[in-house]
């Protein structure tokens, strides 16, 4: 086991309160602090993503990696992958992150054959398990990378080639088994390249049917191996494909219902994916919540001036307030959590930047939670919303909502209304000022 410290000079990150002088301390994230009846730790279930934090190189379409990462010196060898586990757990222990997430190919290298890839994954999983047992840090979810290898260039479950479907099935089978062995609380499906670049060469119906079949096989396999973790579907509208079949929450829910998967799969919702789909994160969370599909979130943010999935760490308190308000409204995330599917900027090339990034994200979420809980305690927004819908509590409103009216009976009622009702103001600015009272104090 590698014994050298990777993050020398950095100790355990502690909560020091809003007046902390150190930049390597939490100002708001106090894991034990009780909010709405449970500790912050349980509200968030923060997870570190293995791919960005330990494998991210800083490469972009215009240039190669820039990150100074001593733990990458061994490249993509199995030995390096096994040694890197100690680095990952040192980081998470120092940060106080209770969970992590991975793709099979982030933690272990792809081999020359499937059997070799599987053996690599098993070898690394053994080391992951040792460190989980040593530290108590757990796996929030696992997933399979079905998008990097050239065999998946035209999709995995939606590939036009049935042999690719079979290969992908074998890969997911193994990734699920390893997730299960590690006690993972969930398993994620993100489309990767499940979508199309051109409709003229695509049989969309067939591809969607194949994706439904693939997920059904995963659900059946879970039952067979006794995996009771939560399945998630992660929406993203485009990138890398021009259209992805997991476009947004509404599209995913429709897909799940079409293929009879709605009892087995919930949503893993990512901020930057929501905005790529032309939605706010709050919209995606609200829609999933009201349909009973709110599962887990990938915490990050995009950049309004850059068009792609920039996966930045979230620091905007309005954003985290919106997120936590909606999550509280729908009863929390567990067994899901808040996974930082986020990467430091290409210019932030030192290992310590990984700490600044996660500390900032965790603090922003903690502040958002506190603000959202204060708003809920006063029912400040709820009262205004109730006033806006007050006529639905009148006799007429109640009768319509309970199904006791028809077009015929309503036509009669409307006749008596003269030119029609004078509708009350929507008062959006008032709502926004109420929100600001809580955010800005
Ligand atoms: C890609 C993305 C993935 C998923 C897991 O944009 O978000 O990392 O979260 O495959
Ligand atoms: Co993601």
mmCIF file of C-alpha atoms in Angstrom, residues 120-306:
data_model
loop_
_atom_site.group_PDB
_atom_site.id
_atom_site.type_symbol
_atom_site.label_atom_id
_atom_site.label_comp_id
_atom_site.label_asym_id
_atom_site.label_seq_id
_atom_site.Cartn_x
_atom_site.Cartn_y
_atom_site.Cartn_z
ATOM 1 C CA UNK A 120 -8.211 -5.133 -13.396
ATOM 2 C CA UNK A 121 -11.448 -3.846 -11.943
ATOM 3 C CA UNK A 122 -11.587 -6.639 -9.394
ATOM 4 C CA UNK A 123 -8.013 -5.949 -8.283
ATOM 5 C CA UNK A 124 -8.706 -2.259 -7.731
ATOM 6 C CA UNK A 125 -12.064 -2.972 -6.085
ATOM 7 C CA UNK A 126 -10.272 -5.094 -3.516
ATOM 8 C CA UNK A 127 -8.130 -2.087 -2.584
ATOM 9 C CA UNK A 128 -11.167 0.229 -2.620
ATOM 10 C CA UNK A 129 -12.915 -2.106 -0.195
ATOM 11 C CA UNK A 130 -9.934 -2.099 2.180
ATOM 12 C CA UNK A 131 -9.934 1.688 2.269
ATOM 13 C CA UNK A 132 -13.726 1.850 2.639
ATOM 14 C CA UNK A 133 -13.484 -0.455 5.649
ATOM 15 C CA UNK A 134 -10.584 1.540 7.096
ATOM 16 C CA UNK A 135 -12.231 4.959 6.732
ATOM 17 C CA UNK A 136 -16.003 4.365 6.674
ATOM 18 C CA UNK A 137 -16.188 6.269 3.369
ATOM 19 C CA UNK A 138 -18.820 4.683 1.109
ATOM 20 C CA UNK A 139 -19.704 4.391 -2.549
ATOM 21 C CA UNK A 140 -22.709 6.575 -3.434
ATOM 22 C CA UNK A 141 -22.979 5.099 -6.913
ATOM 23 C CA UNK A 142 -21.020 3.295 -9.545
ATOM 24 C CA UNK A 143 -21.382 3.419 -13.312
ATOM 25 C CA UNK A 144 -19.779 2.107 -16.488
ATOM 26 C CA UNK A 145 -17.934 4.209 -19.027
ATOM 27 C CA UNK A 146 -19.733 3.276 -22.248
ATOM 28 C CA UNK A 147 -18.527 6.272 -24.226
ATOM 29 C CA UNK A 148 -14.698 6.538 -24.358
ATOM 30 C CA UNK A 149 -13.616 3.390 -26.183
ATOM 31 C CA UNK A 150 -13.894 3.590 -30.013
ATOM 32 C CA UNK A 151 -16.216 0.546 -30.026
ATOM 33 C CA UNK A 152 -18.839 2.848 -28.486
ATOM 34 C CA UNK A 153 -18.442 5.624 -31.055
ATOM 35 C CA UNK A 154 -21.993 5.036 -32.337
ATOM 36 C CA UNK A 155 -23.511 4.351 -28.931
ATOM 37 C CA UNK A 156 -23.516 1.345 -26.599
ATOM 38 C CA UNK A 157 -27.049 0.069 -25.893
ATOM 39 C CA UNK A 158 -28.223 2.097 -28.915
ATOM 40 C CA UNK A 159 -25.394 1.097 -31.236
ATOM 41 C CA UNK A 160 -26.471 -0.075 -34.699
ATOM 42 C CA UNK A 161 -24.205 -3.091 -34.045
ATOM 43 C CA UNK A 162 -25.742 -5.849 -31.886
ATOM 44 C CA UNK A 163 -22.276 -7.057 -30.864
ATOM 45 C CA UNK A 164 -21.572 -3.684 -29.256
ATOM 46 C CA UNK A 165 -24.839 -3.998 -27.315
ATOM 47 C CA UNK A 166 -23.630 -7.380 -26.052
ATOM 48 C CA UNK A 167 -20.208 -5.998 -25.082
ATOM 49 C CA UNK A 168 -21.807 -3.072 -23.248
ATOM 50 C CA UNK A 169 -24.131 -5.470 -21.413
ATOM 51 C CA UNK A 170 -21.136 -7.473 -20.242
ATOM 52 C CA UNK A 171 -19.397 -4.311 -19.069
ATOM 53 C CA UNK A 172 -22.433 -3.060 -17.132
ATOM 54 C CA UNK A 173 -22.938 -6.512 -15.597
ATOM 55 C CA UNK A 174 -19.434 -6.358 -14.154
ATOM 56 C CA UNK A 175 -19.725 -2.704 -13.069
ATOM 57 C CA UNK A 176 -22.964 -3.530 -11.247
ATOM 58 C CA UNK A 177 -21.409 -6.525 -9.538
ATOM 59 C CA UNK A 178 -18.438 -4.472 -8.333
ATOM 60 C CA UNK A 179 -20.774 -1.692 -7.176
ATOM 61 C CA UNK A 180 -22.721 -4.328 -5.247
ATOM 62 C CA UNK A 181 -19.567 -5.851 -3.704
ATOM 63 C CA UNK A 182 -18.551 -2.388 -2.529
ATOM 64 C CA UNK A 183 -21.942 -1.811 -0.919
ATOM 65 C CA UNK A 184 -22.803 0.967 -3.397
ATOM 66 C CA UNK A 185 -26.010 2.854 -2.562
ATOM 67 C CA UNK A 186 -26.856 3.279 -6.238
ATOM 68 C CA UNK A 187 -26.018 2.723 -9.893
ATOM 69 C CA UNK A 188 -26.199 5.429 -12.603
ATOM 70 C CA UNK A 189 -27.030 5.294 -16.291
ATOM 71 C CA UNK A 190 -25.863 8.327 -18.178
ATOM 72 C CA UNK A 191 -26.386 8.104 -21.913
ATOM 73 C CA UNK A 192 -22.808 8.749 -22.980
ATOM 74 C CA UNK A 193 -23.257 8.369 -26.709
ATOM 75 C CA UNK A 194 -26.838 7.047 -26.579
ATOM 76 C CA UNK A 195 -28.349 9.407 -29.128
ATOM 77 C CA UNK A 196 -27.672 10.395 -32.712
ATOM 78 C CA UNK A 197 -25.739 12.798 -34.923
ATOM 79 C CA UNK A 198 -27.961 12.386 -37.975
ATOM 80 C CA UNK A 199 -31.563 11.154 -38.252
ATOM 81 C CA UNK A 200 -31.142 9.965 -41.846
ATOM 82 C CA UNK A 201 -28.872 7.102 -40.796
ATOM 83 C CA UNK A 202 -30.745 6.364 -37.549
ATOM 84 C CA UNK A 203 -33.612 4.000 -36.694
ATOM 85 C CA UNK A 204 -34.753 5.897 -33.620
ATOM 86 C CA UNK A 205 -37.552 3.520 -32.620
ATOM 87 C CA UNK A 206 -35.229 0.555 -32.707
ATOM 88 C CA UNK A 207 -32.528 2.356 -30.720
ATOM 89 C CA UNK A 208 -34.984 3.440 -28.025
ATOM 90 C CA UNK A 209 -36.386 -0.094 -27.796
ATOM 91 C CA UNK A 210 -32.830 -1.394 -27.379
ATOM 92 C CA UNK A 211 -32.112 1.085 -24.594
ATOM 93 C CA UNK A 212 -35.311 -0.034 -22.842
ATOM 94 C CA UNK A 213 -34.275 -3.679 -23.203
ATOM 95 C CA UNK A 214 -30.801 -2.874 -21.866
ATOM 96 C CA UNK A 215 -32.133 -1.190 -18.736
ATOM 97 C CA UNK A 216 -34.609 -4.015 -18.175
ATOM 98 C CA UNK A 217 -31.698 -6.478 -18.276
ATOM 99 C CA UNK A 218 -29.872 -4.359 -15.674
ATOM 100 C CA UNK A 219 -32.909 -4.377 -13.386
ATOM 101 C CA UNK A 220 -33.230 -8.168 -13.811
ATOM 102 C CA UNK A 221 -29.534 -8.668 -13.093
ATOM 103 C CA UNK A 222 -29.782 -6.546 -9.945
ATOM 104 C CA UNK A 223 -32.489 -8.882 -8.701
ATOM 105 C CA UNK A 224 -30.363 -11.897 -9.554
ATOM 106 C CA UNK A 225 -27.305 -10.702 -7.623
ATOM 107 C CA UNK A 226 -29.299 -9.196 -4.759
ATOM 108 C CA UNK A 227 -28.343 -5.574 -5.494
ATOM 109 C CA UNK A 228 -30.976 -3.412 -3.824
ATOM 110 C CA UNK A 229 -29.347 -0.016 -4.463
ATOM 111 C CA UNK A 230 -31.235 2.678 -6.348
ATOM 112 C CA UNK A 231 -30.912 2.923 -10.150
ATOM 113 C CA UNK A 232 -30.655 6.419 -11.615
ATOM 114 C CA UNK A 233 -31.018 7.833 -15.109
ATOM 115 C CA UNK A 234 -29.009 11.039 -15.676
ATOM 116 C CA UNK A 235 -30.453 13.449 -18.238
ATOM 117 C CA UNK A 236 -28.293 15.422 -20.676
ATOM 118 C CA UNK A 237 -29.650 16.871 -23.915
ATOM 119 C CA UNK A 238 -26.531 16.916 -26.094
ATOM 120 C CA UNK A 239 -22.753 16.606 -26.038
ATOM 121 C CA UNK A 240 -21.205 14.425 -27.245
ATOM 122 C CA UNK A 241 -24.135 13.584 -29.561
ATOM 123 C CA UNK A 242 -26.221 16.302 -31.163
ATOM 124 C CA UNK A 243 -29.281 14.723 -29.582
ATOM 125 C CA UNK A 244 -29.198 12.414 -26.575
ATOM 126 C CA UNK A 245 -32.127 10.156 -25.710
ATOM 127 C CA UNK A 246 -31.879 11.172 -22.028
ATOM 128 C CA UNK A 247 -32.562 14.801 -23.047
ATOM 129 C CA UNK A 248 -34.144 16.125 -19.835
ATOM 130 C CA UNK A 249 -36.126 14.905 -16.832
ATOM 131 C CA UNK A 250 -39.485 14.913 -18.627
ATOM 132 C CA UNK A 251 -38.058 12.959 -21.572
ATOM 133 C CA UNK A 252 -36.420 10.426 -19.244
ATOM 134 C CA UNK A 253 -39.589 9.887 -17.219
ATOM 135 C CA UNK A 254 -41.542 9.327 -20.421
ATOM 136 C CA UNK A 255 -38.915 6.800 -21.524
ATOM 137 C CA UNK A 256 -39.032 4.970 -18.190
ATOM 138 C CA UNK A 257 -42.832 4.768 -18.260
ATOM 139 C CA UNK A 258 -42.866 3.630 -21.880
ATOM 140 C CA UNK A 259 -40.574 0.715 -21.076
ATOM 141 C CA UNK A 260 -42.123 -0.164 -17.693
ATOM 142 C CA UNK A 261 -39.061 0.901 -15.706
ATOM 143 C CA UNK A 262 -40.672 3.618 -13.583
ATOM 144 C CA UNK A 263 -40.661 1.589 -10.382
ATOM 145 C CA UNK A 264 -36.956 0.849 -10.649
ATOM 146 C CA UNK A 265 -35.227 4.019 -11.802
ATOM 147 C CA UNK A 266 -35.110 7.584 -10.468
ATOM 148 C CA UNK A 267 -33.338 10.700 -11.745
ATOM 149 C CA UNK A 268 -29.772 11.824 -11.133
ATOM 150 C CA UNK A 269 -30.010 15.503 -12.045
ATOM 151 C CA UNK A 270 -27.008 17.652 -12.998
ATOM 152 C CA UNK A 271 -27.079 21.441 -13.093
ATOM 153 C CA UNK A 272 -25.004 21.939 -16.230
ATOM 154 C CA UNK A 273 -27.096 19.350 -18.076
ATOM 155 C CA UNK A 274 -30.296 21.140 -17.027
ATOM 156 C CA UNK A 275 -29.028 24.425 -18.443
ATOM 157 C CA UNK A 276 -27.853 22.761 -21.676
ATOM 158 C CA UNK A 277 -31.469 21.568 -22.035
ATOM 159 C CA UNK A 278 -32.713 25.139 -21.661
ATOM 160 C CA UNK A 279 -33.997 24.616 -18.117
ATOM 161 C CA UNK A 280 -32.969 25.869 -14.737
ATOM 162 C CA UNK A 281 -31.790 23.231 -12.259
ATOM 163 C CA UNK A 282 -34.763 24.187 -10.082
ATOM 164 C CA UNK A 283 -37.129 23.290 -12.920
ATOM 165 C CA UNK A 284 -35.598 19.847 -13.381
ATOM 166 C CA UNK A 285 -35.686 19.147 -9.637
ATOM 167 C CA UNK A 286 -39.260 20.390 -9.309
ATOM 168 C CA UNK A 287 -40.467 18.315 -12.240
ATOM 169 C CA UNK A 288 -38.746 15.171 -10.982
ATOM 170 C CA UNK A 289 -39.997 15.834 -7.449
ATOM 171 C CA UNK A 290 -43.646 16.310 -8.363
ATOM 172 C CA UNK A 291 -43.558 13.085 -10.396
ATOM 173 C CA UNK A 292 -41.863 11.133 -7.587
ATOM 174 C CA UNK A 293 -38.595 10.636 -9.488
ATOM 175 C CA UNK A 294 -36.179 12.827 -7.501
ATOM 176 C CA UNK A 295 -33.179 10.630 -6.745
ATOM 177 C CA UNK A 296 -29.727 12.169 -6.562
ATOM 178 C CA UNK A 297 -27.876 15.187 -7.918
ATOM 179 C CA UNK A 298 -24.622 15.913 -9.738
ATOM 180 C CA UNK A 299 -23.538 19.258 -8.320
ATOM 181 C CA UNK A 300 -21.819 21.668 -10.663
ATOM 182 C CA UNK A 301 -22.594 24.729 -12.736
ATOM 183 C CA UNK A 302 -22.079 25.911 -16.295
ATOM 184 C CA UNK A 303 -20.856 29.226 -17.598
ATOM 185 C CA UNK A 304 -23.399 31.505 -19.273
ATOM 186 C CA UNK A 305 -20.790 32.641 -21.797
ATOM 187 C CA UNK A 306 -19.402 29.222 -22.723
#
